[in-house]
Amino acid sequence: MLQVKYDREEILKVIDIVTQKTLAMDLTWDWPCGVAYYGVTRAYQTTGNKEVLDRLVQWADEYIELGLPSWTVNTCAMGHMLITLYEETGDQKYWDIALSKVDYLQNHALRFGDNVLQHTVSVANDFPEQAWADTLFMAAFFLLRVGSKLKDEAMIQDALNQYYWHIKYLQDPSTSLWYHGYNNVNKDHMSGFYWGRANAWGAYTMSQVKPQLKDWYLYPQCMDVECSLRDQLAALKLVQTENGLWRTVLDDEESYEEVSASCGIAAAMINNGNPLHTKYVQKALDGVLKNITEDGRVLGVSGGTAVMKDREGYRNIPKDWIQGWGQGLALAFLSDMLR
């Protein structure tokens, strides 16, 4: 068991201010909001603040009335919030929309190879036969949550298949770190960098597999997830900075420290529960808290990132703006700290 030292009341206060700032952002129905509101639902589950749930319901109802966008892998990230709204309110419309996202992923989304979801950000064929680590949060983790809730073995197997192949495509066996993406047409990792947030998507979502599956040990792919996460976290602790954070290119000392990746990685360490990771989580907590303002803005979060062409592309992604994924991953991290 990890032995991290913190002031519970201080963490609850930070969760509240980050939640309030996030809910004031005017986010739209897409992946930035999907990650942000996943974090908000985690904050709600941690604090029990009914006002937060009411504001999510109000936002969702207004957006549903105005009309929802077409589904993509990225817009399926909104499914995480819908699961919570249905569980808390019992309103069938939220569940129906979540299931329509499942239908898209299972029957309409572009796939390649061994039934692997191609990462899509629009209705176009944006990145032919490319697997990105982002897809694990936006789609695979969502499918796993719905499949577990329905006890739908086919859906669970589909979700675990996504984990399996993303591990095979993206984790470097020699370093155990994750590449950002894989191009199945060219059989390469494109620019071939260990992007920080890709490692957070991988680590965080893998850390959620066991909690979602009661009999996880009966699924062979879960053994791959367990070993992949074990090795990845062992490698990630070695590239943590003195400030307790991880860089946007993990092994590049000239790359800036990036807070959303740091939150996702540290949360994965908490969820994995290895007591030897205590000092790394402690450093991460201290580093993240120093990057949250009094009005709830999470600082040092890089912009939305395609697989960049070169190292300079990653180094020059701006980090001067508040971002939904930074808010959401910070809330997930702080909520996991208090669970």
mmCIF file of C-alpha atoms in Angstrom:
data_model
loop_
_atom_site.group_PDB
_atom_site.id
_atom_site.type_symbol
_atom_site.label_atom_id
_atom_site.label_comp_id
_atom_site.label_asym_id
_atom_site.label_seq_id
_atom_site.Cartn_x
_atom_site.Cartn_y
_atom_site.Cartn_z
ATOM 1 C CA MET A 1 0.000 0.000 0.000
ATOM 2 C CA LEU A 2 1.294 3.447 -0.887
ATOM 3 C CA GLN A 3 2.111 5.784 1.999
ATOM 4 C CA VAL A 4 1.678 9.233 0.463
ATOM 5 C CA LYS A 5 1.455 12.185 2.863
ATOM 6 C CA TYR A 6 -1.157 14.841 2.144
ATOM 7 C CA ASP A 7 -3.745 17.072 3.793
ATOM 8 C CA ARG A 8 -7.142 15.631 2.859
ATOM 9 C CA GLU A 9 -8.967 18.914 3.348
ATOM 10 C CA GLU A 10 -6.456 20.715 1.154
ATOM 11 C CA ILE A 11 -6.917 18.151 -1.631
ATOM 12 C CA LEU A 12 -10.709 18.432 -1.367
ATOM 13 C CA LYS A 13 -10.425 22.210 -1.665
ATOM 14 C CA VAL A 14 -8.253 21.881 -4.772
ATOM 15 C CA ILE A 15 -10.680 19.366 -6.294
ATOM 16 C CA ASP A 16 -13.508 21.835 -5.748
ATOM 17 C CA ILE A 17 -11.782 24.816 -7.348
ATOM 18 C CA VAL A 18 -10.572 22.772 -10.335
ATOM 19 C CA THR A 19 -14.089 21.353 -10.772
ATOM 20 C CA GLN A 20 -15.682 24.798 -10.684
ATOM 21 C CA LYS A 21 -13.185 26.172 -13.190
ATOM 22 C CA THR A 22 -13.724 23.197 -15.479
ATOM 23 C CA LEU A 23 -17.505 23.567 -15.439
ATOM 24 C CA ALA A 24 -17.099 27.241 -16.402
ATOM 25 C CA MET A 25 -15.071 26.496 -19.555
ATOM 26 C CA ASP A 26 -17.895 26.286 -22.161
ATOM 27 C CA LEU A 27 -16.538 23.022 -23.550
ATOM 28 C CA THR A 28 -18.196 21.357 -26.539
ATOM 29 C CA TRP A 29 -19.196 17.728 -27.172
ATOM 30 C CA ASP A 30 -15.761 16.353 -28.087
ATOM 31 C CA TRP A 31 -12.776 14.655 -26.507
ATOM 32 C CA PRO A 32 -11.477 17.677 -24.502
ATOM 33 C CA CYS A 33 -14.849 17.828 -22.776
ATOM 34 C CA GLY A 34 -14.974 14.030 -22.550
ATOM 35 C CA VAL A 35 -11.748 13.917 -20.552
ATOM 36 C CA ALA A 36 -12.645 17.024 -18.549
ATOM 37 C CA TYR A 37 -16.065 15.742 -17.551
ATOM 38 C CA TYR A 38 -14.704 12.279 -16.799
ATOM 39 C CA GLY A 39 -12.551 14.060 -14.230
ATOM 40 C CA VAL A 40 -15.561 16.023 -12.995
ATOM 41 C CA THR A 41 -17.543 12.808 -12.509
ATOM 42 C CA ARG A 42 -14.614 11.354 -10.545
ATOM 43 C CA ALA A 43 -14.628 14.519 -8.420
ATOM 44 C CA TYR A 44 -18.376 14.148 -7.857
ATOM 45 C CA GLN A 45 -17.952 10.516 -6.819
ATOM 46 C CA THR A 46 -15.233 11.581 -4.381
ATOM 47 C CA THR A 47 -16.968 14.581 -2.818
ATOM 48 C CA GLY A 48 -20.662 13.753 -3.247
ATOM 49 C CA ASN A 49 -21.289 17.390 -4.158
ATOM 50 C CA LYS A 50 -24.800 17.311 -5.639
ATOM 51 C CA GLU A 51 -24.336 20.745 -7.216
ATOM 52 C CA VAL A 52 -21.680 19.259 -9.510
ATOM 53 C CA LEU A 53 -24.050 16.539 -10.702
ATOM 54 C CA ASP A 54 -26.815 19.084 -11.271
ATOM 55 C CA ARG A 55 -24.535 21.239 -13.411
ATOM 56 C CA LEU A 56 -23.477 18.254 -15.512
ATOM 57 C CA VAL A 57 -27.129 17.336 -16.041
ATOM 58 C CA GLN A 58 -27.984 20.908 -17.024
ATOM 59 C CA TRP A 59 -25.090 21.061 -19.498
ATOM 60 C CA ALA A 60 -25.875 17.664 -21.024
ATOM 61 C CA ASP A 61 -29.595 18.360 -21.374
ATOM 62 C CA GLU A 62 -28.974 21.692 -23.081
ATOM 63 C CA TYR A 63 -26.499 20.134 -25.508
ATOM 64 C CA ILE A 64 -28.811 17.197 -26.287
ATOM 65 C CA GLU A 65 -31.639 19.607 -27.065
ATOM 66 C CA LEU A 66 -29.412 21.671 -29.384
ATOM 67 C CA GLY A 67 -28.216 18.549 -31.218
ATOM 68 C CA LEU A 68 -25.229 16.243 -30.886
ATOM 69 C CA PRO A 69 -22.354 15.890 -33.380
ATOM 70 C CA SER A 70 -21.495 12.807 -35.417
ATOM 71 C CA TRP A 71 -19.639 10.088 -33.569
ATOM 72 C CA THR A 72 -15.900 9.531 -33.926
ATOM 73 C CA VAL A 73 -13.407 7.750 -31.697
ATOM 74 C CA ASN A 74 -12.716 11.119 -30.065
ATOM 75 C CA THR A 75 -16.347 12.093 -29.451
ATOM 76 C CA CYS A 76 -16.905 8.704 -27.790
ATOM 77 C CA ALA A 77 -14.917 10.089 -24.852
ATOM 78 C CA MET A 78 -18.172 11.799 -23.813
ATOM 79 C CA GLY A 79 -19.525 8.331 -23.038
ATOM 80 C CA HIS A 80 -17.735 8.322 -19.686
ATOM 81 C CA MET A 81 -19.880 11.189 -18.414
ATOM 82 C CA LEU A 82 -23.044 9.589 -19.810
ATOM 83 C CA ILE A 83 -22.446 6.401 -17.825
ATOM 84 C CA THR A 84 -22.274 8.386 -14.600
ATOM 85 C CA LEU A 85 -25.308 10.526 -15.424
ATOM 86 C CA TYR A 86 -27.366 7.415 -16.095
ATOM 87 C CA GLU A 87 -26.173 5.692 -12.930
ATOM 88 C CA GLU A 88 -26.917 8.734 -10.779
ATOM 89 C CA THR A 89 -30.202 9.916 -12.308
ATOM 90 C CA GLY A 90 -31.674 6.782 -13.873
ATOM 91 C CA ASP A 91 -32.618 8.845 -16.935
ATOM 92 C CA GLN A 92 -32.684 6.427 -19.889
ATOM 93 C CA LYS A 93 -31.755 9.053 -22.460
ATOM 94 C CA TYR A 94 -28.175 9.200 -21.186
ATOM 95 C CA TRP A 95 -27.800 5.446 -21.438
ATOM 96 C CA ASP A 96 -29.339 5.386 -24.905
ATOM 97 C CA ILE A 97 -26.790 7.927 -26.144
ATOM 98 C CA ALA A 98 -23.975 5.950 -24.540
ATOM 99 C CA LEU A 99 -25.195 2.804 -26.293
ATOM 100 C CA SER A 100 -25.353 4.675 -29.603
ATOM 101 C CA LYS A 101 -21.643 5.385 -29.144
ATOM 102 C CA VAL A 102 -21.072 1.691 -28.502
ATOM 103 C CA ASP A 103 -22.976 0.863 -31.683
ATOM 104 C CA TYR A 104 -20.759 3.265 -33.616
ATOM 105 C CA LEU A 105 -17.572 1.736 -32.225
ATOM 106 C CA GLN A 106 -18.696 -1.842 -32.801
ATOM 107 C CA ASN A 107 -20.400 -1.517 -36.177
ATOM 108 C CA HIS A 108 -19.319 1.659 -37.964
ATOM 109 C CA ALA A 109 -15.912 2.871 -36.770
ATOM 110 C CA LEU A 110 -12.942 2.262 -39.062
ATOM 111 C CA ARG A 111 -10.814 -0.727 -38.085
ATOM 112 C CA PHE A 112 -7.726 -2.476 -39.423
ATOM 113 C CA GLY A 113 -5.622 -5.588 -38.846
ATOM 114 C CA ASP A 114 -6.983 -7.718 -36.017
ATOM 115 C CA ASN A 115 -10.115 -5.600 -35.593
ATOM 116 C CA VAL A 116 -8.153 -2.670 -34.140
ATOM 117 C CA LEU A 117 -9.905 0.693 -33.924
ATOM 118 C CA GLN A 118 -8.342 3.319 -36.153
ATOM 119 C CA HIS A 119 -8.004 6.657 -34.400
ATOM 120 C CA THR A 120 -10.492 9.129 -35.848
ATOM 121 C CA VAL A 121 -11.032 12.791 -34.995
ATOM 122 C CA SER A 122 -13.663 13.564 -37.651
ATOM 123 C CA VAL A 123 -16.026 11.712 -39.977
ATOM 124 C CA ALA A 124 -13.220 11.605 -42.563
ATOM 125 C CA ASN A 125 -10.558 8.915 -42.834
ATOM 126 C CA ASP A 126 -8.052 11.139 -41.037
ATOM 127 C CA PHE A 127 -5.266 8.720 -40.225
ATOM 128 C CA PRO A 128 -5.530 5.530 -42.312
ATOM 129 C CA GLU A 129 -4.677 2.406 -40.309
ATOM 130 C CA GLN A 130 -3.110 4.367 -37.465
ATOM 131 C CA ALA A 131 -3.330 3.313 -33.821
ATOM 132 C CA TRP A 132 -2.887 6.100 -31.267
ATOM 133 C CA ALA A 133 -2.600 5.702 -27.509
ATOM 134 C CA ASP A 134 -5.437 8.249 -27.170
ATOM 135 C CA THR A 135 -7.918 5.632 -28.427
ATOM 136 C CA LEU A 136 -7.550 3.643 -25.222
ATOM 137 C CA PHE A 137 -9.161 6.413 -23.181
ATOM 138 C CA MET A 138 -11.658 7.622 -25.767
ATOM 139 C CA ALA A 139 -12.937 4.187 -26.834
ATOM 140 C CA ALA A 140 -11.443 1.031 -25.295
ATOM 141 C CA PHE A 141 -11.845 2.080 -21.652
ATOM 142 C CA PHE A 142 -15.375 3.296 -22.440
ATOM 143 C CA LEU A 143 -16.263 -0.029 -24.108
ATOM 144 C CA LEU A 144 -14.860 -1.883 -21.112
ATOM 145 C CA ARG A 145 -16.976 0.160 -18.704
ATOM 146 C CA VAL A 146 -20.175 -0.463 -20.664
ATOM 147 C CA GLY A 147 -19.377 -4.122 -21.287
ATOM 148 C CA SER A 148 -18.701 -4.712 -17.600
ATOM 149 C CA LYS A 149 -21.926 -2.969 -16.616
ATOM 150 C CA LEU A 150 -23.953 -5.069 -19.061
ATOM 151 C CA LYS A 151 -21.937 -8.238 -18.422
ATOM 152 C CA ASP A 152 -21.570 -8.393 -22.210
ATOM 153 C CA GLU A 153 -18.678 -10.784 -22.842
ATOM 154 C CA ALA A 154 -18.363 -9.898 -26.524
ATOM 155 C CA MET A 155 -18.020 -6.220 -25.686
ATOM 156 C CA ILE A 156 -15.502 -6.939 -22.939
ATOM 157 C CA GLN A 157 -13.464 -9.055 -25.336
ATOM 158 C CA ASP A 158 -13.560 -6.292 -27.954
ATOM 159 C CA ALA A 159 -12.314 -3.769 -25.410
ATOM 160 C CA LEU A 160 -9.536 -6.070 -24.212
ATOM 161 C CA ASN A 161 -8.563 -6.734 -27.814
ATOM 162 C CA GLN A 162 -7.998 -2.996 -28.216
ATOM 163 C CA TYR A 163 -5.745 -2.990 -25.164
ATOM 164 C CA TYR A 164 -3.832 -6.022 -26.412
ATOM 165 C CA TRP A 165 -3.077 -4.616 -29.843
ATOM 166 C CA HIS A 166 -2.301 -1.110 -28.646
ATOM 167 C CA ILE A 167 0.238 -2.648 -26.282
ATOM 168 C CA LYS A 168 1.725 -4.671 -29.125
ATOM 169 C CA TYR A 169 1.822 -1.699 -31.491
ATOM 170 C CA LEU A 170 2.900 1.060 -29.118
ATOM 171 C CA GLN A 171 5.006 -0.287 -26.256
ATOM 172 C CA ASP A 172 8.722 -0.484 -27.011
ATOM 173 C CA PRO A 173 9.937 -3.856 -25.669
ATOM 174 C CA SER A 174 13.449 -2.504 -25.084
ATOM 175 C CA THR A 175 12.436 0.497 -22.947
ATOM 176 C CA SER A 176 8.843 -0.392 -21.924
ATOM 177 C CA LEU A 177 7.847 3.206 -22.773
ATOM 178 C CA TRP A 178 5.044 3.899 -25.238
ATOM 179 C CA TYR A 179 5.248 5.527 -28.628
ATOM 180 C CA HIS A 180 2.572 8.040 -29.571
ATOM 181 C CA GLY A 181 1.264 6.160 -32.592
ATOM 182 C CA TYR A 182 1.692 3.298 -35.024
ATOM 183 C CA ASN A 183 1.150 3.354 -38.806
ATOM 184 C CA ASN A 184 0.058 -0.074 -39.999
ATOM 185 C CA VAL A 185 0.466 0.916 -43.663
ATOM 186 C CA ASN A 186 4.174 1.702 -43.252
ATOM 187 C CA LYS A 187 4.687 -0.635 -40.265
ATOM 188 C CA ASP A 188 6.410 2.083 -38.241
ATOM 189 C CA HIS A 189 5.937 4.482 -35.321
ATOM 190 C CA MET A 190 6.108 7.544 -37.567
ATOM 191 C CA SER A 191 8.357 10.078 -35.793
ATOM 192 C CA GLY A 192 9.014 7.510 -33.082
ATOM 193 C CA PHE A 193 8.943 9.573 -29.884
ATOM 194 C CA TYR A 194 7.885 8.615 -26.370
ATOM 195 C CA TRP A 195 5.230 11.278 -25.964
ATOM 196 C CA GLY A 196 4.342 11.935 -22.335
ATOM 197 C CA ARG A 197 0.567 12.053 -22.659
ATOM 198 C CA ALA A 198 0.518 8.888 -24.801
ATOM 199 C CA ASN A 199 2.170 7.136 -21.884
ATOM 200 C CA ALA A 200 -0.446 8.627 -19.577
ATOM 201 C CA TRP A 201 -3.312 7.385 -21.777
ATOM 202 C CA GLY A 202 -1.767 3.926 -21.783
ATOM 203 C CA ALA A 203 -0.862 3.744 -18.104
ATOM 204 C CA TYR A 204 -4.054 5.297 -16.748
ATOM 205 C CA THR A 205 -6.455 3.189 -18.789
ATOM 206 C CA MET A 206 -4.511 -0.019 -18.118
ATOM 207 C CA SER A 207 -4.709 0.759 -14.391
ATOM 208 C CA GLN A 208 -8.511 0.770 -14.752
ATOM 209 C CA VAL A 209 -8.855 -2.740 -16.190
ATOM 210 C CA LYS A 210 -8.765 -4.729 -12.944
ATOM 211 C CA PRO A 211 -11.289 -2.459 -11.167
ATOM 212 C CA GLN A 212 -13.718 -2.933 -14.061
ATOM 213 C CA LEU A 213 -13.508 -6.740 -14.166
ATOM 214 C CA LYS A 214 -14.344 -8.730 -11.071
ATOM 215 C CA ASP A 215 -12.759 -11.917 -12.430
ATOM 216 C CA TRP A 216 -10.035 -10.148 -14.407
ATOM 217 C CA TYR A 217 -7.664 -13.115 -14.028
ATOM 218 C CA LEU A 218 -9.967 -15.237 -16.194
ATOM 219 C CA TYR A 219 -9.233 -13.031 -19.221
ATOM 220 C CA PRO A 220 -5.860 -13.878 -20.799
ATOM 221 C CA GLN A 221 -5.441 -10.355 -22.232
ATOM 222 C CA CYS A 222 -5.514 -8.986 -18.689
ATOM 223 C CA MET A 223 -2.204 -10.715 -18.053
ATOM 224 C CA ASP A 224 -0.748 -8.688 -20.926
ATOM 225 C CA VAL A 225 -2.227 -5.510 -19.448
ATOM 226 C CA GLU A 226 -0.842 -6.300 -15.994
ATOM 227 C CA CYS A 227 2.666 -6.994 -17.280
ATOM 228 C CA SER A 228 2.656 -4.074 -19.700
ATOM 229 C CA LEU A 229 1.668 -1.649 -16.949
ATOM 230 C CA ARG A 230 4.178 -3.118 -14.496
ATOM 231 C CA ASP A 231 7.044 -2.656 -16.939
ATOM 232 C CA GLN A 232 5.881 0.749 -18.134
ATOM 233 C CA LEU A 233 5.653 2.185 -14.622
ATOM 234 C CA ALA A 234 9.075 0.769 -13.759
ATOM 235 C CA ALA A 235 10.461 2.665 -16.752
ATOM 236 C CA LEU A 236 8.479 5.839 -16.126
ATOM 237 C CA LYS A 237 9.771 6.316 -12.594
ATOM 238 C CA LEU A 238 13.285 6.630 -14.062
ATOM 239 C CA VAL A 239 12.363 9.621 -16.245
ATOM 240 C CA GLN A 240 10.469 11.600 -13.597
ATOM 241 C CA THR A 241 12.027 15.033 -13.117
ATOM 242 C CA GLU A 242 13.236 16.516 -9.838
ATOM 243 C CA ASN A 243 10.052 18.605 -9.828
ATOM 244 C CA GLY A 244 7.995 15.409 -9.703
ATOM 245 C CA LEU A 245 6.711 15.736 -13.262
ATOM 246 C CA TRP A 246 7.210 14.028 -16.608
ATOM 247 C CA ARG A 247 8.301 15.724 -19.821
ATOM 248 C CA THR A 248 6.280 16.021 -23.014
ATOM 249 C CA VAL A 249 8.972 13.865 -24.662
ATOM 250 C CA LEU A 250 9.849 11.604 -21.786
ATOM 251 C CA ASP A 251 13.539 10.991 -22.491
ATOM 252 C CA ASP A 252 14.375 14.455 -23.867
ATOM 253 C CA GLU A 253 15.832 16.770 -21.214
ATOM 254 C CA GLU A 254 15.170 19.815 -23.407
ATOM 255 C CA SER A 255 11.432 19.090 -23.547
ATOM 256 C CA TYR A 256 9.253 20.925 -21.063
ATOM 257 C CA GLU A 257 7.522 19.311 -18.097
ATOM 258 C CA GLU A 258 3.886 18.541 -18.942
ATOM 259 C CA VAL A 259 1.267 18.402 -16.207
ATOM 260 C CA SER A 260 -1.564 16.414 -17.827
ATOM 261 C CA ALA A 261 0.799 13.522 -18.592
ATOM 262 C CA SER A 262 2.158 13.745 -15.057
ATOM 263 C CA CYS A 263 -1.359 13.474 -13.601
ATOM 264 C CA GLY A 264 -2.258 10.438 -15.705
ATOM 265 C CA ILE A 265 0.995 8.630 -14.936
ATOM 266 C CA ALA A 266 0.854 9.344 -11.202
ATOM 267 C CA ALA A 267 -2.802 8.236 -11.061
ATOM 268 C CA ALA A 268 -1.801 4.967 -12.732
ATOM 269 C CA MET A 269 0.829 4.452 -10.041
ATOM 270 C CA ILE A 270 -1.786 5.001 -7.341
ATOM 271 C CA ASN A 271 -4.213 2.569 -8.952
ATOM 272 C CA ASN A 272 -1.508 -0.046 -9.502
ATOM 273 C CA GLY A 273 -0.762 0.041 -5.783
ATOM 274 C CA ASN A 274 2.947 -0.810 -5.722
ATOM 275 C CA PRO A 275 4.255 0.552 -2.382
ATOM 276 C CA LEU A 276 7.681 1.096 -3.961
ATOM 277 C CA HIS A 277 6.084 3.855 -6.050
ATOM 278 C CA THR A 278 5.196 5.898 -2.958
ATOM 279 C CA LYS A 279 8.065 8.376 -3.333
ATOM 280 C CA TYR A 280 7.306 8.938 -7.015
ATOM 281 C CA VAL A 281 3.623 9.616 -6.343
ATOM 282 C CA GLN A 282 4.588 11.918 -3.473
ATOM 283 C CA LYS A 283 6.852 13.938 -5.752
ATOM 284 C CA ALA A 284 4.172 14.020 -8.443
ATOM 285 C CA LEU A 285 1.527 15.263 -6.005
ATOM 286 C CA ASP A 286 3.782 18.072 -4.837
ATOM 287 C CA GLY A 287 4.666 18.976 -8.438
ATOM 288 C CA VAL A 288 1.071 18.956 -9.676
ATOM 289 C CA LEU A 289 -0.255 21.040 -6.772
ATOM 290 C CA LYS A 290 2.333 23.717 -7.551
ATOM 291 C CA ASN A 291 0.829 23.942 -11.035
ATOM 292 C CA ILE A 292 -2.771 24.568 -9.962
ATOM 293 C CA THR A 293 -3.773 28.190 -9.483
ATOM 294 C CA GLU A 294 -6.023 29.593 -6.785
ATOM 295 C CA ASP A 295 -8.834 29.889 -9.319
ATOM 296 C CA GLY A 296 -8.556 26.233 -10.414
ATOM 297 C CA ARG A 297 -6.519 26.412 -13.622
ATOM 298 C CA VAL A 298 -4.175 23.485 -14.252
ATOM 299 C CA LEU A 299 -1.003 24.959 -15.736
ATOM 300 C CA GLY A 300 1.677 23.494 -17.974
ATOM 301 C CA VAL A 301 -0.692 21.452 -20.148
ATOM 302 C CA SER A 302 0.241 21.007 -23.808
ATOM 303 C CA GLY A 303 -2.238 21.637 -26.602
ATOM 304 C CA GLY A 304 -4.044 18.859 -28.464
ATOM 305 C CA THR A 305 -1.423 16.839 -30.218
ATOM 306 C CA ALA A 306 -1.302 14.858 -33.427
ATOM 307 C CA VAL A 307 1.659 12.553 -34.015
ATOM 308 C CA MET A 308 4.234 15.250 -34.758
ATOM 309 C CA LYS A 309 6.847 15.045 -37.501
ATOM 310 C CA ASP A 310 9.929 15.625 -35.357
ATOM 311 C CA ARG A 311 11.255 16.413 -31.893
ATOM 312 C CA GLU A 312 10.847 20.165 -32.390
ATOM 313 C CA GLY A 313 7.201 19.612 -33.179
ATOM 314 C CA TYR A 314 6.634 18.199 -29.702
ATOM 315 C CA ARG A 315 8.889 20.716 -27.950
ATOM 316 C CA ASN A 316 7.024 23.648 -29.489
ATOM 317 C CA ILE A 317 3.451 22.620 -28.701
ATOM 318 C CA PRO A 318 2.100 25.560 -26.645
ATOM 319 C CA LYS A 319 1.312 25.028 -22.981
ATOM 320 C CA ASP A 320 0.051 28.482 -22.057
ATOM 321 C CA TRP A 321 -3.664 27.723 -22.077
ATOM 322 C CA ILE A 322 -6.110 25.936 -19.827
ATOM 323 C CA GLN A 323 -7.166 22.640 -21.458
ATOM 324 C CA GLY A 324 -10.038 20.269 -20.736
ATOM 325 C CA TRP A 325 -7.784 17.214 -20.643
ATOM 326 C CA GLY A 326 -5.471 18.887 -18.155
ATOM 327 C CA GLN A 327 -8.388 19.717 -15.866
ATOM 328 C CA GLY A 328 -9.853 16.218 -16.191
ATOM 329 C CA LEU A 329 -6.658 14.262 -15.617
ATOM 330 C CA ALA A 330 -5.805 16.437 -12.611
ATOM 331 C CA LEU A 331 -9.238 15.718 -11.109
ATOM 332 C CA ALA A 332 -8.824 11.989 -11.779
ATOM 333 C CA PHE A 333 -5.394 12.010 -10.111
ATOM 334 C CA LEU A 334 -6.518 13.949 -7.027
ATOM 335 C CA SER A 335 -9.686 11.861 -6.695
ATOM 336 C CA ASP A 336 -7.694 8.623 -6.915
ATOM 337 C CA MET A 337 -5.439 9.997 -4.182
ATOM 338 C CA LEU A 338 -8.393 10.255 -1.798
ATOM 339 C CA ARG A 339 -10.310 7.089 -2.662
#
